[in-house]
Structure formats: structure tokens, C-alpha cells
PDB file of C-alpha atoms and ligand atoms in Angstrom:
ATOM      1  CA  MET N   6      34.534-116.701 -88.294  1.00  0.00           C
ATOM      2  CA  THR N   7      31.636-119.270 -87.100  1.00  0.00           C
ATOM      3  CA  ASN N   8      29.596-118.331 -84.035  1.00  0.00           C
ATOM      4  CA  PRO N   9      30.785-119.741 -81.244  1.00  0.00           C
ATOM      5  CA  ARG N  10      29.354-122.879 -80.290  1.00  0.00           C
ATOM      6  CA  PRO N  11      27.891-123.691 -76.841  1.00  0.00           C
ATOM      7  CA  ILE N  12      30.404-124.756 -74.227  1.00  0.00           C
ATOM      8  CA  LYS N  13      30.081-128.265 -73.285  1.00  0.00           C
ATOM      9  CA  ILE N  14      31.330-129.621 -69.782  1.00  0.00           C
ATOM     10  CA  ALA N  15      32.492-133.326 -69.965  1.00  0.00           C
ATOM     11  CA  PRO N  16      33.760-134.351 -66.301  1.00  0.00           C
ATOM     12  CA  SER N  17      36.056-137.484 -66.914  1.00  0.00           C
ATOM     13  CA  ILE N  18      35.238-140.122 -64.387  1.00  0.00           C
ATOM     14  CA  LEU N  19      38.841-140.427 -63.900  1.00  0.00           C
ATOM     15  CA  SER N  20      38.672-138.652 -60.963  1.00  0.00           C
ATOM     16  CA  ALA N  21      35.533-139.784 -59.652  1.00  0.00           C
ATOM     17  CA  ASP N  22      34.980-142.753 -56.999  1.00  0.00           C
ATOM     18  CA  PHE N  23      35.699-145.978 -59.114  1.00  0.00           C
ATOM     19  CA  ALA N  24      33.841-148.074 -56.208  1.00  0.00           C
ATOM     20  CA  ASP N  25      30.760-145.905 -56.881  1.00  0.00           C
ATOM     21  CA  PHE N  26      30.613-144.598 -60.561  1.00  0.00           C
ATOM     22  CA  GLY N  27      26.624-144.978 -60.910  1.00  0.00           C
ATOM     23  CA  ARG N  28      26.038-142.638 -57.685  1.00  0.00           C
ATOM     24  CA  GLU N  29      29.064-140.430 -59.249  1.00  0.00           C
ATOM     25  CA  ILE N  30      27.812-139.979 -62.546  1.00  0.00           C
ATOM     26  CA  ARG N  31      24.011-139.331 -61.308  1.00  0.00           C
ATOM     27  CA  ALA N  32      25.578-136.572 -59.280  1.00  0.00           C
ATOM     28  CA  ILE N  33      27.585-134.826 -61.981  1.00  0.00           C
ATOM     29  CA  GLU N  34      24.559-134.982 -64.144  1.00  0.00           C
ATOM     30  CA  ASP N  35      21.660-133.810 -61.634  1.00  0.00           C
ATOM     31  CA  GLN N  36      24.672-130.771 -61.219  1.00  0.00           C
ATOM     32  CA  GLY N  37      24.674-129.639 -64.723  1.00  0.00           C
ATOM     33  CA  CYS N  38      27.212-131.091 -66.924  1.00  0.00           C
ATOM     34  CA  ASP N  39      26.840-131.909 -70.838  1.00  0.00           C
ATOM     35  CA  TRP N  40      28.683-135.170 -71.108  1.00  0.00           C
ATOM     36  CA  VAL N  41      29.907-138.071 -69.438  1.00  0.00           C
ATOM     37  CA  HIS N  42      33.852-138.469 -70.462  1.00  0.00           C
ATOM     38  CA  VAL N  43      35.298-142.005 -69.934  1.00  0.00           C
ATOM     39  CA  ASP N  44      38.862-142.630 -70.334  1.00  0.00           C
ATOM     40  CA  VAL N  45      39.920-146.214 -71.154  1.00  0.00           C
ATOM     41  CA  MET N  46      43.614-146.826 -70.906  1.00  0.00           C
ATOM     42  CA  ASP N  47      45.681-149.954 -71.445  1.00  0.00           C
ATOM     43  CA  GLY N  48      48.929-149.727 -69.977  1.00  0.00           C
ATOM     44  CA  HIS N  49      50.713-149.773 -73.180  1.00  0.00           C
ATOM     45  CA  PHE N  50      49.672-146.858 -75.386  1.00  0.00           C
ATOM     46  CA  VAL N  51      49.567-144.883 -71.862  1.00  0.00           C
ATOM     47  CA  PRO N  52      51.521-145.931 -68.789  1.00  0.00           C
ATOM     48  CA  ASN N  53      48.352-146.403 -66.617  1.00  0.00           C
ATOM     49  CA  LEU N  54      45.168-148.564 -66.725  1.00  0.00           C
ATOM     50  CA  THR N  55      41.681-148.331 -66.009  1.00  0.00           C
ATOM     51  CA  PHE N  56      38.806-150.465 -67.329  1.00  0.00           C
ATOM     52  CA  GLY N  57      37.182-151.895 -70.633  1.00  0.00           C
ATOM     53  CA  PRO N  58      34.070-152.562 -72.358  1.00  0.00           C
ATOM     54  CA  LYS N  59      32.409-154.294 -69.545  1.00  0.00           C
ATOM     55  CA  THR N  60      32.685-151.013 -66.974  1.00  0.00           C
ATOM     56  CA  CYS N  61      31.304-149.154 -69.729  1.00  0.00           C
ATOM     57  CA  ALA N  62      28.287-151.368 -70.482  1.00  0.00           C
ATOM     58  CA  ALA N  63      27.973-151.382 -66.318  1.00  0.00           C
ATOM     59  CA  ILE N  64      27.892-147.535 -66.080  1.00  0.00           C
ATOM     60  CA  ARG N  65      25.572-147.024 -69.554  1.00  0.00           C
ATOM     61  CA  PRO N  66      22.184-147.248 -67.911  1.00  0.00           C
ATOM     62  CA  HIS N  67      23.345-144.419 -65.297  1.00  0.00           C
ATOM     63  CA  ILE N  68      24.218-142.100 -68.197  1.00  0.00           C
ATOM     64  CA  LYS N  69      21.080-139.910 -69.603  1.00  0.00           C
ATOM     65  CA  THR N  70      23.377-137.351 -71.476  1.00  0.00           C
ATOM     66  CA  VAL N  71      26.418-138.411 -73.600  1.00  0.00           C
ATOM     67  CA  MET N  72      28.831-141.143 -73.085  1.00  0.00           C
ATOM     68  CA  ASP N  73      32.026-139.570 -74.427  1.00  0.00           C
ATOM     69  CA  VAL N  74      34.456-142.756 -74.278  1.00  0.00           C
ATOM     70  CA  HIS N  75      38.153-141.622 -75.014  1.00  0.00           C
ATOM     71  CA  LEU N  76      40.145-144.724 -75.972  1.00  0.00           C
ATOM     72  CA  MET N  77      43.969-144.580 -74.838  1.00  0.00           C
ATOM     73  CA  ILE N  78      44.651-148.221 -76.189  1.00  0.00           C
ATOM     74  CA  ALA N  79      46.514-149.861 -79.130  1.00  0.00           C
ATOM     75  CA  PRO N  80      45.838-151.626 -81.121  1.00  0.00           C
ATOM     76  CA  VAL N  81      42.093-150.052 -81.244  1.00  0.00           C
ATOM     77  CA  ASP N  82      40.232-151.823 -84.034  1.00  0.00           C
ATOM     78  CA  PRO N  83      39.869-155.528 -82.477  1.00  0.00           C
ATOM     79  CA  TYR N  84      37.725-153.345 -79.549  1.00  0.00           C
ATOM     80  CA  ILE N  85      36.033-150.578 -81.282  1.00  0.00           C
ATOM     81  CA  ASP N  86      32.785-153.177 -81.484  1.00  0.00           C
ATOM     82  CA  ALA N  87      32.872-153.663 -77.948  1.00  0.00           C
ATOM     83  CA  PHE N  88      32.945-149.756 -77.047  1.00  0.00           C
ATOM     84  CA  ALA N  89      29.620-149.415 -79.661  1.00  0.00           C
ATOM     85  CA  GLU N  90      28.048-152.429 -78.158  1.00  0.00           C
ATOM     86  CA  ALA N  91      28.635-151.328 -74.324  1.00  0.00           C
ATOM     87  CA  GLY N  92      26.789-148.205 -75.398  1.00  0.00           C
ATOM     88  CA  ALA N  93      29.477-145.506 -76.405  1.00  0.00           C
ATOM     89  CA  ASP N  94      27.523-142.241 -78.066  1.00  0.00           C
ATOM     90  CA  ILE N  95      31.104-141.112 -79.279  1.00  0.00           C
ATOM     91  CA  ILE N  96      34.178-143.233 -79.461  1.00  0.00           C
ATOM     92  CA  THR N  97      37.698-141.211 -79.642  1.00  0.00           C
ATOM     93  CA  ALA N  98      40.714-142.631 -81.037  1.00  0.00           C
ATOM     94  CA  HIS N  99      44.204-141.441 -81.071  1.00  0.00           C
ATOM     95  CA  VAL N 100      45.793-140.581 -84.483  1.00  0.00           C
ATOM     96  CA  GLU N 101      48.666-142.012 -83.165  1.00  0.00           C
ATOM     97  CA  ALA N 102      47.488-145.234 -82.084  1.00  0.00           C
ATOM     98  CA  GLY N 103      48.231-146.997 -85.086  1.00  0.00           C
ATOM     99  CA  PRO N 104      48.954-146.604 -88.721  1.00  0.00           C
ATOM    100  CA  HIS N 105      45.594-146.678 -89.839  1.00  0.00           C
ATOM    101  CA  ILE N 106      43.488-144.242 -88.503  1.00  0.00           C
ATOM    102  CA  HIS N 107      41.344-143.617 -91.525  1.00  0.00           C
ATOM    103  CA  ARG N 108      40.273-147.240 -91.042  1.00  0.00           C
ATOM    104  CA  THR N 109      39.475-146.887 -87.495  1.00  0.00           C
ATOM    105  CA  LEU N 110      37.440-143.917 -87.867  1.00  0.00           C
ATOM    106  CA  GLN N 111      35.264-145.723 -90.434  1.00  0.00           C
ATOM    107  CA  ALA N 112      34.807-148.505 -88.407  1.00  0.00           C
ATOM    108  CA  ILE N 113      33.745-146.132 -85.198  1.00  0.00           C
ATOM    109  CA  ARG N 114      31.166-144.902 -87.505  1.00  0.00           C
ATOM    110  CA  GLY N 115      30.149-148.121 -89.074  1.00  0.00           C
ATOM    111  CA  ALA N 116      29.456-149.268 -85.617  1.00  0.00           C
ATOM    112  CA  GLY N 117      26.632-146.790 -85.216  1.00  0.00           C
ATOM    113  CA  ALA N 118      28.983-144.616 -82.768  1.00  0.00           C
ATOM    114  CA  LYS N 119      30.017-140.765 -83.448  1.00  0.00           C
ATOM    115  CA  ALA N 120      33.882-140.395 -84.490  1.00  0.00           C
ATOM    116  CA  GLY N 121      36.290-138.519 -82.478  1.00  0.00           C
ATOM    117  CA  VAL N 122      39.876-138.351 -83.370  1.00  0.00           C
ATOM    118  CA  ALA N 123      42.776-137.130 -80.769  1.00  0.00           C
ATOM    119  CA  LEU N 124      45.940-135.700 -80.743  1.00  0.00           C
ATOM    120  CA  ASN N 125      48.732-135.914 -78.177  1.00  0.00           C
ATOM    121  CA  PRO N 126      50.677-132.566 -77.787  1.00  0.00           C
ATOM    122  CA  GLY N 127      53.383-133.590 -79.802  1.00  0.00           C
ATOM    123  CA  THR N 128      51.277-134.460 -82.727  1.00  0.00           C
ATOM    124  CA  PRO N 129      50.745-131.368 -85.136  1.00  0.00           C
ATOM    125  CA  ALA N 130      47.010-130.114 -86.299  1.00  0.00           C
ATOM    126  CA  ALA N 131      47.723-131.246 -90.081  1.00  0.00           C
ATOM    127  CA  HIS N 132      47.703-134.830 -89.091  1.00  0.00           C
ATOM    128  CA  VAL N 133      43.602-134.468 -88.996  1.00  0.00           C
ATOM    129  CA  GLU N 134      43.515-132.568 -92.110  1.00  0.00           C
ATOM    130  CA  HIS N 135      42.406-135.266 -94.202  1.00  0.00           C
ATOM    131  CA  LEU N 136      40.214-136.855 -91.781  1.00  0.00           C
ATOM    132  CA  LEU N 137      37.870-134.033 -91.098  1.00  0.00           C
ATOM    133  CA  ASP N 138      35.074-135.444 -93.109  1.00  0.00           C
ATOM    134  CA  MET N 139      34.824-138.397 -91.210  1.00  0.00           C
ATOM    135  CA  VAL N 140      34.675-137.048 -87.698  1.00  0.00           C
ATOM    136  CA  ASP N 141      32.303-135.782 -85.078  1.00  0.00           C
ATOM    137  CA  LEU N 142      35.282-134.120 -82.801  1.00  0.00           C
ATOM    138  CA  VAL N 143      39.017-133.479 -82.682  1.00  0.00           C
ATOM    139  CA  CYS N 144      40.120-133.980 -79.268  1.00  0.00           C
ATOM    140  CA  VAL N 145      43.251-131.695 -78.115  1.00  0.00           C
ATOM    141  CA  MET N 146      45.356-133.230 -75.673  1.00  0.00           C
ATOM    142  CA  THR N 147      46.504-130.557 -73.250  1.00  0.00           C
ATOM    143  CA  VAL N 148      48.541-133.111 -71.288  1.00  0.00           C
ATOM    144  CA  ASN N 149      50.592-136.414 -71.944  1.00  0.00           C
ATOM    145  CA  PRO N 150      47.351-139.107 -71.965  1.00  0.00           C
ATOM    146  CA  GLY N 151      47.816-141.124 -68.640  1.00  0.00           C
ATOM    147  CA  PHE N 152      46.946-139.225 -65.546  1.00  0.00           C
ATOM    148  CA  GLY N 153      44.571-136.631 -64.349  1.00  0.00           C
ATOM    149  CA  GLY N 154      45.799-133.692 -62.414  1.00  0.00           C
ATOM    150  CA  GLN N 155      48.423-132.720 -64.659  1.00  0.00           C
ATOM    151  CA  LYS N 156      49.572-129.262 -65.630  1.00  0.00           C
ATOM    152  CA  PHE N 157      47.839-127.744 -68.889  1.00  0.00           C
ATOM    153  CA  ILE N 158      50.426-127.576 -71.689  1.00  0.00           C
ATOM    154  CA  GLU N 159      49.919-123.677 -73.253  1.00  0.00           C
ATOM    155  CA  SER N 160      51.387-124.823 -76.231  1.00  0.00           C
ATOM    156  CA  GLN N 161      48.273-126.193 -77.517  1.00  0.00           C
ATOM    157  CA  ILE N 162      46.550-123.142 -77.697  1.00  0.00           C
ATOM    158  CA  ALA N 163      47.929-122.476 -81.290  1.00  0.00           C
ATOM    159  CA  LYS N 164      46.881-125.631 -82.378  1.00  0.00           C
ATOM    160  CA  VAL N 165      43.359-125.154 -81.035  1.00  0.00           C
ATOM    161  CA  ARG N 166      43.295-122.196 -82.823  1.00  0.00           C
ATOM    162  CA  GLN N 167      44.770-123.757 -86.058  1.00  0.00           C
ATOM    163  CA  LEU N 168      42.245-126.739 -86.334  1.00  0.00           C
ATOM    164  CA  ARG N 169      39.074-124.221 -85.578  1.00  0.00           C
ATOM    165  CA  ALA N 170      40.285-122.462 -88.868  1.00  0.00           C
ATOM    166  CA  MET N 171      40.772-125.847 -90.627  1.00  0.00           C
ATOM    167  CA  ILE N 172      37.395-127.334 -89.460  1.00  0.00           C
ATOM    168  CA  GLY N 173      35.492-124.061 -90.800  1.00  0.00           C
ATOM    169  CA  ASP N 174      31.767-124.516 -90.678  1.00  0.00           C
ATOM    170  CA  ARG N 175      32.078-128.420 -90.669  1.00  0.00           C
ATOM    171  CA  PRO N 176      29.824-129.577 -87.836  1.00  0.00           C
ATOM    172  CA  ILE N 177      33.026-130.935 -85.565  1.00  0.00           C
ATOM    173  CA  HIS N 178      33.605-130.312 -81.940  1.00  0.00           C
ATOM    174  CA  ILE N 179      36.915-129.200 -80.494  1.00  0.00           C
ATOM    175  CA  GLU N 180      37.284-130.749 -77.158  1.00  0.00           C
ATOM    176  CA  ILE N 181      40.020-129.949 -75.073  1.00  0.00           C
ATOM    177  CA  ASP N 182      41.331-132.517 -72.355  1.00  0.00           C
ATOM    178  CA  GLY N 183      43.850-132.162 -69.576  1.00  0.00           C
ATOM    179  CA  GLY N 184      44.324-129.430 -67.205  1.00  0.00           C
ATOM    180  CA  VAL N 185      41.129-127.608 -67.823  1.00  0.00           C
ATOM    181  CA  ASP N 186      40.546-125.509 -64.869  1.00  0.00           C
ATOM    182  CA  PRO N 187      38.862-122.090 -64.267  1.00  0.00           C
ATOM    183  CA  ARG N 188      42.192-120.142 -65.764  1.00  0.00           C
ATOM    184  CA  THR N 189      42.877-122.395 -68.641  1.00  0.00           C
ATOM    185  CA  ALA N 190      39.310-122.980 -69.652  1.00  0.00           C
ATOM    186  CA  PRO N 191      38.788-119.441 -71.075  1.00  0.00           C
ATOM    187  CA  LEU N 192      42.228-119.685 -72.897  1.00  0.00           C
ATOM    188  CA  VAL N 193      41.120-122.522 -75.031  1.00  0.00           C
ATOM    189  CA  ALA N 194      37.274-121.238 -75.469  1.00  0.00           C
ATOM    190  CA  ALA N 195      38.988-118.095 -77.016  1.00  0.00           C
ATOM    191  CA  ALA N 196      40.938-120.162 -79.319  1.00  0.00           C
ATOM    192  CA  GLY N 197      37.566-121.913 -80.670  1.00  0.00           C
ATOM    193  CA  ALA N 198      37.554-125.105 -78.120  1.00  0.00           C
ATOM    194  CA  ASP N 199      33.940-125.972 -77.262  1.00  0.00           C
ATOM    195  CA  VAL N 200      33.769-129.103 -75.442  1.00  0.00           C
ATOM    196  CA  LEU N 201      35.735-129.095 -71.909  1.00  0.00           C
ATOM    197  CA  VAL N 202      36.648-132.183 -70.317  1.00  0.00           C
ATOM    198  CA  ALA N 203      37.592-131.581 -66.729  1.00  0.00           C
ATOM    199  CA  GLY N 204      38.706-134.344 -64.140  1.00  0.00           C
ATOM    200  CA  SER N 205      40.140-132.614 -60.976  1.00  0.00           C
ATOM    201  CA  ALA N 206      38.585-129.352 -61.659  1.00  0.00           C
ATOM    202  CA  VAL N 207      35.267-130.733 -61.386  1.00  0.00           C
ATOM    203  CA  PHE N 208      35.751-133.481 -58.637  1.00  0.00           C
ATOM    204  CA  THR N 209      37.959-131.561 -56.195  1.00  0.00           C
ATOM    205  CA  GLY N 210      36.420-130.620 -53.011  1.00  0.00           C
ATOM    206  CA  GLY N 211      33.067-132.737 -53.605  1.00  0.00           C
ATOM    207  CA  SER N 212      31.900-136.313 -53.423  1.00  0.00           C
ATOM    208  CA  VAL N 213      28.252-137.958 -53.699  1.00  0.00           C
ATOM    209  CA  GLU N 214      27.157-136.970 -50.285  1.00  0.00           C
ATOM    210  CA  ALA N 215      28.316-133.120 -51.375  1.00  0.00           C
ATOM    211  CA  PRO N 216      27.534-132.851 -55.010  1.00  0.00           C
ATOM    212  CA  GLU N 217      26.769-129.343 -54.990  1.00  0.00           C
ATOM    213  CA  ARG N 218      30.217-128.354 -55.076  1.00  0.00           C
ATOM    214  CA  TYR N 219      30.666-130.549 -58.101  1.00  0.00           C
ATOM    215  CA  GLY N 220      28.022-128.249 -59.518  1.00  0.00           C
ATOM    216  CA  GLU N 221      30.024-125.145 -58.324  1.00  0.00           C
ATOM    217  CA  ASN N 222      32.933-126.276 -60.357  1.00  0.00           C
ATOM    218  CA  ILE N 223      30.798-126.840 -63.445  1.00  0.00           C
ATOM    219  CA  ARG N 224      29.791-123.412 -63.273  1.00  0.00           C
ATOM    220  CA  THR N 225      32.570-121.652 -62.701  1.00  0.00           C
ATOM    221  CA  ILE N 226      34.382-123.355 -65.302  1.00  0.00           C
ATOM    222  CA  ARG N 227      31.510-122.931 -67.818  1.00  0.00           C
ATOM    223  CA  GLN N 228      31.485-118.925 -67.093  1.00  0.00           C
ATOM    224  CA  ALA N 229      34.688-118.534 -67.644  1.00  0.00           C
ATOM    225  CA  ALA N 230      34.776-120.311 -70.992  1.00  0.00           C
ATOM    226  CA  GLU N 231      31.458-118.491 -72.173  1.00  0.00           C
ATOM    227  CA  GLN N 232      33.116-115.173 -71.125  1.00  0.00           C
ATOM    228  CA  ALA N 233      35.975-115.856 -73.362  1.00  0.00           C
ATOM    229  CA  GLN N 234      33.612-117.059 -76.076  1.00  0.00           C
ATOM    230  CA  ALA N 235      31.890-113.740 -75.905  1.00  0.00           C
ATOM    231  CA  SER N 236      35.090-111.441 -76.166  1.00  0.00           C
ATOM    232  CA  TRP N 237      36.122-113.627 -79.457  1.00  0.00           C
ATOM    233  CA  ALA N 238      32.724-113.940 -80.923  1.00  0.00           C
TER     234      ALA N 238
HETATM  235  C1  DX5 O  21      44.157-138.030 -69.486  1.00  0.00           C
HETATM  236  C2  DX5 O  21      42.452-138.323 -69.609  1.00  0.00           C
HETATM  237  C3  DX5 O  21      42.095-136.940 -69.259  1.00  0.00           C
HETATM  238  C4  DX5 O  21      41.914-136.652 -67.605  1.00  0.00           C
HETATM  239  C5  DX5 O  21      41.896-134.844 -67.183  1.00  0.00           C
HETATM  240  O1  DX5 O  21      44.823-138.930 -69.806  1.00  0.00           O
HETATM  241  O2  DX5 O  21      42.357-138.504 -70.849  1.00  0.00           O
HETATM  242  O3  DX5 O  21      40.546-137.124 -69.392  1.00  0.00           O
HETATM  243  O4  DX5 O  21      41.269-137.093 -66.703  1.00  0.00           O
HETATM  244  O5  DX5 O  21      42.168-134.779 -66.111  1.00  0.00           O
HETATM  245  P1  DX5 O  21      42.304-133.514 -65.389  1.00  0.00           P
HETATM  246  O6  DX5 O  21      41.179-133.034 -65.822  1.00  0.00           O
HETATM  247  O7  DX5 O  21      42.526-133.772 -63.947  1.00  0.00           O
HETATM  248  O8  DX5 O  21      43.684-133.201 -66.019  1.00  0.00           O
HETATM  249 ZN1   ZN O  22      40.322-138.335 -71.885  1.00  0.00          ZN
END
């Protein structure tokens, strides 16, 4: 088995104050997050609405780390250029969002962004097997996408393990999205995940006025995951 990769914590701004994204992003970055996870929802692919490329472009100048854009929209292809132009470093599309995920991933890289592919909880790992040479990240949804604060779905841990084996030495991140907290982070880190998205578990108890709590939350999740990686390595 390959060496574990450094754990990255990617807070989801779905749990931030929507009227204050600039200061919220500065707060989580000052407090030590690695990436900023941006959840785009269309009210069609998922039963919730968030925002589009214009908001992404507006928050881009506030992000010093990595802008990780998770598209929960269908269709995806007509909007890829707009999110790339908005400054997304990584654009992740769902394998379930349309019949032509291969074309979608080509379009994401063609637009100059890194390409991610996401799997809903009901979708098997095998659905990305023939896509691994065209992605930089596989996102395993550990809740049904649409809302923050949902319960982690334990059955996805086995999927992470399968993906880790399937990916081998390829430089592909395994990202976990949904219900990540200090209890569940070690479970997925031990299974081979390296990027942990966390909304509620990072933003809980803190604010832009009291950002230290964001830092404590980030450190607690990171330490729990790193300890699990150490025992797995
Ligand atoms: C769910 C989103 C997640 C969500 C995670 O559809 O993709 O990024 O914000 O939120 P928590 O960490 O609260 O489960
Ligand atoms: Zn997400």
C-alpha cells in the first residue's frame, strides 16, 4: 500500500454566514484550513439551492488556498466554463448528473481546472474505474447531497477502501463529503481518504468574531484523522 497522503481539511461554506462569505473565508484560512469547499446546488439534481458562478467569482479574491467547487447540478456541461472563469481550482461533477461524465471531465480539464468526480452513496466505486486517468479527485458522498448537518453513512467506508486500492499510486485525492467530524474522520482516513470536507463540524460554535473556535474544530478533526492514518500506514 502507498504511503498516506497529508490530510487536508476543506470547510464547506454551506455552513458559513451567507451574508459574509469574504470574512468567513478569511477566518477559516487564518485558522488553518487547507482548501475552501464551495457547494453549488440547483434545486433539481439535489433538493436545495445555493448559488452560481457569479457568487463564486465574487468570493474568489478572498480565497488564498484552493477553491474546491462541488457541482450538484444537472446538466453540468453548459456551466463548466463559467465556473472555471470564476476561478475554481478544482471542479467536481457527479457521475450521476448525466449520461456523459467522460465528456464532462474532459471539458473540466479543457477549461483549465483540476477535475473531480463525485459518487452518491448509492453509486458503486466501479463507476469511476474507467475514469481514473482523467481525474485529480474522487469525492465520496457520505450523506445524500443537498444539505449540511446530516448523519454520516457508515457503509461508504468500504467504498473508500475499494477506491484506495483501485487508485493505487495515481496522484488522485479521495475526498469525503458529509457528516465528517472528529468521530468519523478517523474512519475514512484509515480507509484511505485524504481530503475531508466538513461544514457543521468546522463552523459549529464559532463566528467571524470568535474564529478561534473554527481553528480548534479544524485541529481536532485533523488530529483524529492523522492518528488513524498513522495506525494504518
Ligand atoms: C452536502 C454538501 C456538503 C455539506 C457537508 O450536499 O456537499 O459539502 O456541506 O456538510 P456537513 O459537514 O455539515 O455534513
Ligand atoms: Zn460538497
